[in-house]
Short mmCIF file of C-alpha atoms in Angstrom, two decimals:
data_model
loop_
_atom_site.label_atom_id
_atom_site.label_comp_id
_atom_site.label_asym_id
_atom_site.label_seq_id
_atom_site.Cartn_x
_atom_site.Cartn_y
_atom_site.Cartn_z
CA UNK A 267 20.50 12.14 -6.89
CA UNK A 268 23.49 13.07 -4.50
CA UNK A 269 21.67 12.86 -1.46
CA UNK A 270 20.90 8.96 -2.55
CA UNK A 271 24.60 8.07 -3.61
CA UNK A 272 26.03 9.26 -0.20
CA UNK A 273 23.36 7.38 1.79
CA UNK A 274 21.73 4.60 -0.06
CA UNK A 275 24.48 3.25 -1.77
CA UNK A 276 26.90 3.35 0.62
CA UNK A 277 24.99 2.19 3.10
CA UNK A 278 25.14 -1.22 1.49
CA UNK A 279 29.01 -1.18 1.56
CA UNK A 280 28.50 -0.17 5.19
CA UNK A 281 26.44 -3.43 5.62
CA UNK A 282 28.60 -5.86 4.84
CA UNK A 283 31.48 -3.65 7.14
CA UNK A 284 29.14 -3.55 10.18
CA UNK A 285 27.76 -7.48 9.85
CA UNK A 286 28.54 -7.27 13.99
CA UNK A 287 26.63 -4.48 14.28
CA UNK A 288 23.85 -5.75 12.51
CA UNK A 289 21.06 -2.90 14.64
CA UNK A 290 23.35 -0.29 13.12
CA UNK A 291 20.86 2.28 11.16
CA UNK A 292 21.94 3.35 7.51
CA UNK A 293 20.18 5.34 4.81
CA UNK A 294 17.07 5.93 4.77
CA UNK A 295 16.68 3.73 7.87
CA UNK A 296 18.48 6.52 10.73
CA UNK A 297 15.15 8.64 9.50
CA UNK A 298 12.87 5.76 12.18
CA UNK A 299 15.95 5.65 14.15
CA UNK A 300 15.73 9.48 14.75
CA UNK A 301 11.97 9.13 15.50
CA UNK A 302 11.88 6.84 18.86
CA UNK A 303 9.45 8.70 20.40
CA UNK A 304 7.31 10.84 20.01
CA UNK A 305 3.57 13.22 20.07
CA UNK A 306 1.82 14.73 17.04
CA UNK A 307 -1.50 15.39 14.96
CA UNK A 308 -1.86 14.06 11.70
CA UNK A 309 -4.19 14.73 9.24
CA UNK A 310 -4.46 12.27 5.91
CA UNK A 311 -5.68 13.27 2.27
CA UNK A 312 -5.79 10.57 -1.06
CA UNK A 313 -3.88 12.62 -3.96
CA UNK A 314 -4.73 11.35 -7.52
CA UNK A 315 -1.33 10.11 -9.24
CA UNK A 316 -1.10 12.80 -11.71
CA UNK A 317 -1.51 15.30 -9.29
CA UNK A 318 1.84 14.02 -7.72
CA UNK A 319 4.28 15.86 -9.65
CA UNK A 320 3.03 19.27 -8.59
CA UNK A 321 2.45 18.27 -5.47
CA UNK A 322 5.94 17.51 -5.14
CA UNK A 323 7.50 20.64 -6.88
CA UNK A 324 5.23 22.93 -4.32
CA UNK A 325 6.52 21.05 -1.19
CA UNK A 326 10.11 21.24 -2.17
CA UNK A 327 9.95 24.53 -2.89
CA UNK A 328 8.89 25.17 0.95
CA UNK A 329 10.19 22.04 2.61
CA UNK A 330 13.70 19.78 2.20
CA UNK A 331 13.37 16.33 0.80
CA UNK A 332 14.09 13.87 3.77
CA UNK A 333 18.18 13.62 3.58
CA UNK A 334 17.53 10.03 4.18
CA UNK A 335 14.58 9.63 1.95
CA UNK A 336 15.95 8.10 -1.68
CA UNK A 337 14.73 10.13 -5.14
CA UNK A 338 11.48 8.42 -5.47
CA UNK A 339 10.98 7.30 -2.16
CA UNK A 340 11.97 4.03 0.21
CA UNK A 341 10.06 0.67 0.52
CA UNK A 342 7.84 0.43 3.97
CA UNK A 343 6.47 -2.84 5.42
CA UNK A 344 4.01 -3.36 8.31
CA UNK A 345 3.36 -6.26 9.85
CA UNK A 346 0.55 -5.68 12.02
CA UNK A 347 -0.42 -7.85 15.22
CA UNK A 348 -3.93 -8.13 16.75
CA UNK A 349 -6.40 -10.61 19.26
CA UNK A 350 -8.06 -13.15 17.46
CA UNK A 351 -11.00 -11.17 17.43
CA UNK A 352 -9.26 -7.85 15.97
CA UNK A 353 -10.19 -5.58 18.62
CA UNK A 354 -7.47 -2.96 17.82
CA UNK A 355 -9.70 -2.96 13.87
CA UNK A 356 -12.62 -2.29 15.88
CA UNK A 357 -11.29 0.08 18.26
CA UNK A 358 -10.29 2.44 15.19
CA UNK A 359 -13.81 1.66 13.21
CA UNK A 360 -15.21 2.67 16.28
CA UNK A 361 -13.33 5.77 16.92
CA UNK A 362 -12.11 5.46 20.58
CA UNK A 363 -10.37 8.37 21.55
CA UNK A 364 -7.95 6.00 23.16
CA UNK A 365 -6.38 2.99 20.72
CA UNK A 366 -3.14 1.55 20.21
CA UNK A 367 -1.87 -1.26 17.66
CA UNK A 368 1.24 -2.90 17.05
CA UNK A 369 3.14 -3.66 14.34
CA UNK A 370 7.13 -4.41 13.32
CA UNK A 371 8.28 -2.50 10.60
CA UNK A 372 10.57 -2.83 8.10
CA UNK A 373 12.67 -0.09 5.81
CA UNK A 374 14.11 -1.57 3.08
CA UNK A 375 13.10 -3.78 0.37
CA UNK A 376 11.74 -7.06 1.69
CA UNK A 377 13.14 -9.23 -0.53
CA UNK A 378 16.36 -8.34 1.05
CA UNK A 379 15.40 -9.00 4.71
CA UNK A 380 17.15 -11.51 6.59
CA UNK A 381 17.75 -12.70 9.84
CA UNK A 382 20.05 -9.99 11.09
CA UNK A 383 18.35 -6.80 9.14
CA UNK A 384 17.28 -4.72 11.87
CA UNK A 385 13.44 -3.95 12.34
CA UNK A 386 11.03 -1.40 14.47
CA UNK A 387 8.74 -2.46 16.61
CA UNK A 388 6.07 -0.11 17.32
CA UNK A 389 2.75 0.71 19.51
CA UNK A 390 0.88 3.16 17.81
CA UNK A 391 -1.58 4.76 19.69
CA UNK A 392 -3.81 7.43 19.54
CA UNK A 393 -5.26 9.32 22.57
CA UNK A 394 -7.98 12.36 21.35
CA UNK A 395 -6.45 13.62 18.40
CA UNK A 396 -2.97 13.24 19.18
CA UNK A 397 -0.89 10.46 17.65
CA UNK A 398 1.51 8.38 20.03
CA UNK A 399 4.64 6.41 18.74
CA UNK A 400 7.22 4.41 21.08
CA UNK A 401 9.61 1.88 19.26
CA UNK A 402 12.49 0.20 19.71
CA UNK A 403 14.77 -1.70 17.18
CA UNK A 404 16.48 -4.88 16.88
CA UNK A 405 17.88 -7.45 14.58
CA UNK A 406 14.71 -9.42 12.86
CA UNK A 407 15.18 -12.81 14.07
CA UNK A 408 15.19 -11.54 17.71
CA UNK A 409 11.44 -9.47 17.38
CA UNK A 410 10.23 -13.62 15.76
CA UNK A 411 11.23 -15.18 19.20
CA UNK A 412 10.02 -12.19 21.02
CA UNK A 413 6.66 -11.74 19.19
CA UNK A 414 5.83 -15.04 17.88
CA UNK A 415 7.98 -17.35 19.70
CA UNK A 416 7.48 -15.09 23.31
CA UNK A 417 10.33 -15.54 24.44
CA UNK A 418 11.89 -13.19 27.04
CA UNK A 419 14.48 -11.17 25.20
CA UNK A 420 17.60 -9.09 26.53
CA UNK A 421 17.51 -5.09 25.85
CA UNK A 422 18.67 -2.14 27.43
CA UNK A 423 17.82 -0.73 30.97
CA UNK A 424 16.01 2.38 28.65
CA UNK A 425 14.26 -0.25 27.00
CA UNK A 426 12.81 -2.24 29.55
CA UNK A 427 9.34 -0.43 30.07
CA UNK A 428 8.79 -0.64 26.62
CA UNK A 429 9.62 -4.03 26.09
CA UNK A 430 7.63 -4.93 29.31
CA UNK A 431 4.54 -3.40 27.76
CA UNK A 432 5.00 -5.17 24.42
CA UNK A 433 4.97 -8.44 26.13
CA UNK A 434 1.93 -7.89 28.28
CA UNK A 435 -0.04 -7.01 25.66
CA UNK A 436 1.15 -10.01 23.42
CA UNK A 437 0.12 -12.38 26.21
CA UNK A 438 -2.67 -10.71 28.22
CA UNK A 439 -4.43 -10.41 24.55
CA UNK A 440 -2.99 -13.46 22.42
CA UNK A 441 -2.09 -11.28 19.80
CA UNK A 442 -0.92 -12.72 16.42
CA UNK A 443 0.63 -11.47 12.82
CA UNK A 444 -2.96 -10.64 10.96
CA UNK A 445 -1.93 -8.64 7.78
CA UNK A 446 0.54 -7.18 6.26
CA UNK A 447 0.89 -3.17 4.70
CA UNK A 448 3.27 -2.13 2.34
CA UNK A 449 3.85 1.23 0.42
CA UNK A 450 7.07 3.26 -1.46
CA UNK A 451 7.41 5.97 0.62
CA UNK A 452 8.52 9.98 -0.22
CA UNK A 453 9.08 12.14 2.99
CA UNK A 454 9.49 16.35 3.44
CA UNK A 455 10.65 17.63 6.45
CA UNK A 456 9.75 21.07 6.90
CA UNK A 457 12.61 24.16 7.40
CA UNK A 458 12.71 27.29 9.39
CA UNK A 459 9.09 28.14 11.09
CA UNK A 460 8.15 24.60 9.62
CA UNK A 461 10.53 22.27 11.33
CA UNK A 462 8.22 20.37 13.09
CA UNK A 463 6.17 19.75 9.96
CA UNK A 464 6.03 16.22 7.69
CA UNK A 465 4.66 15.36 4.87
CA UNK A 466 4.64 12.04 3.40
CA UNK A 467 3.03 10.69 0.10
CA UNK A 468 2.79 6.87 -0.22
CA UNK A 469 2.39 5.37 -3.23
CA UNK A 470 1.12 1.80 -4.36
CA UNK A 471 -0.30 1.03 -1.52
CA UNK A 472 -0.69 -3.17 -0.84
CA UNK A 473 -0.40 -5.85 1.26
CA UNK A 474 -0.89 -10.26 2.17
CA UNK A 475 -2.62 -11.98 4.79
CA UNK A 476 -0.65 -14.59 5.16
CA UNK A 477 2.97 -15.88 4.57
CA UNK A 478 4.33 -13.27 6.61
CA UNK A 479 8.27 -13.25 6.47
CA UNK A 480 9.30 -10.23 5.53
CA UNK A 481 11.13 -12.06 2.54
CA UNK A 482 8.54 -14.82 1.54
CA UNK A 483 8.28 -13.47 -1.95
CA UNK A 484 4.23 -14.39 -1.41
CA UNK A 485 1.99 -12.51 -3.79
CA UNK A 486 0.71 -8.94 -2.24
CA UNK A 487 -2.46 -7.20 -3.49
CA UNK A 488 -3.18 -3.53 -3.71
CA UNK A 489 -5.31 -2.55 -0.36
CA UNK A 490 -6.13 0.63 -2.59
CA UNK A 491 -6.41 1.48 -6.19
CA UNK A 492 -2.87 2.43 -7.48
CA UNK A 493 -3.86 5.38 -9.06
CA UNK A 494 -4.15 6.92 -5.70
CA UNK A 495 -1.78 8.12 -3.33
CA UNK A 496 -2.16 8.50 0.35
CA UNK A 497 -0.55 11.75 1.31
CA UNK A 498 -0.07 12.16 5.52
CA UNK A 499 0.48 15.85 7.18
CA UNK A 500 2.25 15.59 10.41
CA UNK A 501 2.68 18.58 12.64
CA UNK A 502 3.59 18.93 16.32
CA UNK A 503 1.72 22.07 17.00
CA UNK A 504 0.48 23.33 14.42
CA UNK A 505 -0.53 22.97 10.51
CA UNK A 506 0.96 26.02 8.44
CA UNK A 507 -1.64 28.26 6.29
CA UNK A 508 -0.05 26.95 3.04
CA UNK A 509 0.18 23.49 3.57
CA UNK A 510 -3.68 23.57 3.99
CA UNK A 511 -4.18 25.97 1.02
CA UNK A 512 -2.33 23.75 -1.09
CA UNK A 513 -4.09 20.57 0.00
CA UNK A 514 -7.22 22.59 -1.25
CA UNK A 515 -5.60 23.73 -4.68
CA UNK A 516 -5.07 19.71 -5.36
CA UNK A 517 -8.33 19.06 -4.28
CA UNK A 518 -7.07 16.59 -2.16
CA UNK A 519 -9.56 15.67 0.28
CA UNK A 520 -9.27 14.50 4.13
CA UNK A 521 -9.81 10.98 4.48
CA UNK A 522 -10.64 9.06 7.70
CA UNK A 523 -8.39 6.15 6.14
CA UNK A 524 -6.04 3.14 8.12
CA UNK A 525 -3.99 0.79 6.27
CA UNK A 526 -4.46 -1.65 8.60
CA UNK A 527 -8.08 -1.22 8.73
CA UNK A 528 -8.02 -1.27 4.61
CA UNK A 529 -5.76 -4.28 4.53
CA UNK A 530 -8.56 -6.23 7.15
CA UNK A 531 -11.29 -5.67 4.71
CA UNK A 532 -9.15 -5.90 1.72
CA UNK A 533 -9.23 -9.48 2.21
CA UNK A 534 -12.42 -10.28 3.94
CA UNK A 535 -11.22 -10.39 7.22
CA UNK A 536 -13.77 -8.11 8.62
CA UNK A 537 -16.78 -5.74 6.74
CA UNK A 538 -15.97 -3.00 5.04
CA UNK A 539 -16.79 -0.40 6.94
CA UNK A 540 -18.92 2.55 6.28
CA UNK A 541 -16.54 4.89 7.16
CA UNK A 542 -13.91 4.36 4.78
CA UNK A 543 -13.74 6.62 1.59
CA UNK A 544 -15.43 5.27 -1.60
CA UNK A 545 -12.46 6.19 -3.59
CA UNK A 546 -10.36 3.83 -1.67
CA UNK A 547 -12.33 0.86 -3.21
CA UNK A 548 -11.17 -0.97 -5.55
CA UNK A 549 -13.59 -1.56 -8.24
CA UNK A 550 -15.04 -5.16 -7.95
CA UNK A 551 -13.41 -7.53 -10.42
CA UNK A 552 -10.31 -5.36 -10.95
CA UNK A 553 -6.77 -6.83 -10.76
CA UNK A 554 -4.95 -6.13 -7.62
CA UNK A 555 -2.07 -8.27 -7.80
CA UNK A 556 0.93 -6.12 -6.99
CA UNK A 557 4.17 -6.72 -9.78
CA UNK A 558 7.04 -8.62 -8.25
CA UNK A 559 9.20 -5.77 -8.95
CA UNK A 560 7.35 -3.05 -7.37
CA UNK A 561 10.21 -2.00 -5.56
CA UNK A 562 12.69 -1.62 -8.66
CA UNK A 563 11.31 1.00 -9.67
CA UNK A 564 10.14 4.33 -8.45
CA UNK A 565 6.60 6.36 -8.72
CA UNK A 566 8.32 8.85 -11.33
CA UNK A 567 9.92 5.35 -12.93
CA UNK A 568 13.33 6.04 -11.90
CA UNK A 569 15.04 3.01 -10.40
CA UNK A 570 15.36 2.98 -6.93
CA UNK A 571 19.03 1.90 -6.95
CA UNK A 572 19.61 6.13 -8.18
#
């Protein structure tokens, strides 16, 4: 409860002091500001919703909550951009050892976006079993005119490559906004031997296909069945003993599983494809519209204002 006072609500007041500095991180928003680039394996499970609470006592008796991370988690939103023909989807059906997507991403709750909130945008790309991640931020309005409106934008020398990259691919490939992802988000970095371990557990899992301003206040539907969490292990090196024990105590299973890729089929944008987990399908005829209020309230029903 501390740990949210000090960062989430003041970073609001910090807000409307910095409106100049409008790329300035706060909260829970310096945790993707502190990630910029970098190499790691990553290993996903699906964790039954009841099963969450003592999932989350074990890890925080072994790892710290993220000091940016909110008591029950922060809103994520992906807005993911692929070729007209969705060869990045395929590329991960197919399993290349070498595939990349992009997406912008947002940390907050979307209803709050605006023009000057500041956003990630991201290649994610995987080469063998190692996970890539480059990003840069920048006010939202800037990453429209750069991704949808290419225009040429100004950025840092630093930046440059990056942004160079970015706009090759967006015009060698015609990429375009194709879906969007959207989850509330709980994050445990790990301590002492551990420190280059993460573990995240996403809950509510959903997203649109079209209208895709952040803040449209369109109608999302759950990609996966809410009772269901998607839990990912991230290590640098290596994955500790316990971690893995306790993934087998909760009978959590590894699941070959995108949210992109469930997002696509979600909404009949491409096949389902045989390799995604039967659990992660939503039983035909079910309802999958996602509340209005998702975000007000936690996973453990706590509101997410503390």
């Amino acid at each position: 409860m501390g740990v949210f006072d000090r960062w989430g609500r003041r970073s609001r007041v910090e807000r409307a002091e910095a409106e100049d500095t409008p790329t300035e991180p706060v909260g829970y928003q310096q945790t993707a500001s502190k990630l910029h680039a970098f190499n790691r394996y990553e290993i996903k499970y699906f964790v039954d919703e009841l099963k969450v609470p003592e999932l989350r006592r074990e890890l925080a008796a072994r790892m710290d909550t993220d000091p940016f991370s909110p008591h029950g988690g922060y809103p994520v939103t992906s807005l993911y951009y692929d070729t007209p023909d969705l060869r990045f989807y395929w590329e991960k059906i197919e399993g290349l050892r070498f595939r990349r997507k992009l997406r912008v991403r947002l940390y907050g709750d979307p209803a709050e976006c605006t023009d000057d909130t500041p956003v990630q945008i991201e290649i994610k790309q995987r080469v063998n079993r190692v996970t890539q991640k480059r990003r840069t931020a920048m006010p939202y309005r800037v990453a429209q005119r750069w991704l949808n409106g290419r225009e040429e934008i100004d950025c840092e020398d630093s930046q440059r490559p990056f942004v160079n990259e970015v706009s090759t691919l967006i015009g060698n490939l015609d990429l375009r906004p194709i879906v969007t992802t959207g989850y509330l988000r709980e994050a445990f970095v790990g301590r002492e031997a551990d420190l280059g371990l993460r573990m995240t557990i996403d809950h509510k899992v959903h997203g649109r296909d079209r209208d895709f301003h952040f803040a449209s206040g369109a109608p999302n539907r759950f990609i996966i069945p809410p009772k269901l969490a998607i839990v990912e292990l991230k290590a640098n090196e290596r994955v500790p003993y316990w971690a893995t024990d306790l993934t087998a105590r909760l009978d959590m299973s590894v699941v070959r599983v995108s949210k992109y890729c469930q997002s696509v089929e979600a909404f009949g944008l491409a096949p389902r494809s045989r390799m995604g987990a039967p659990e992660l399908v939503l039983p035909e005829g079910s309802d999958t519209r996602v509340p209005p209020d998702l975000f007000a309230t936690s996973p453990t029903g706590s509101t997410l204002a503390g």
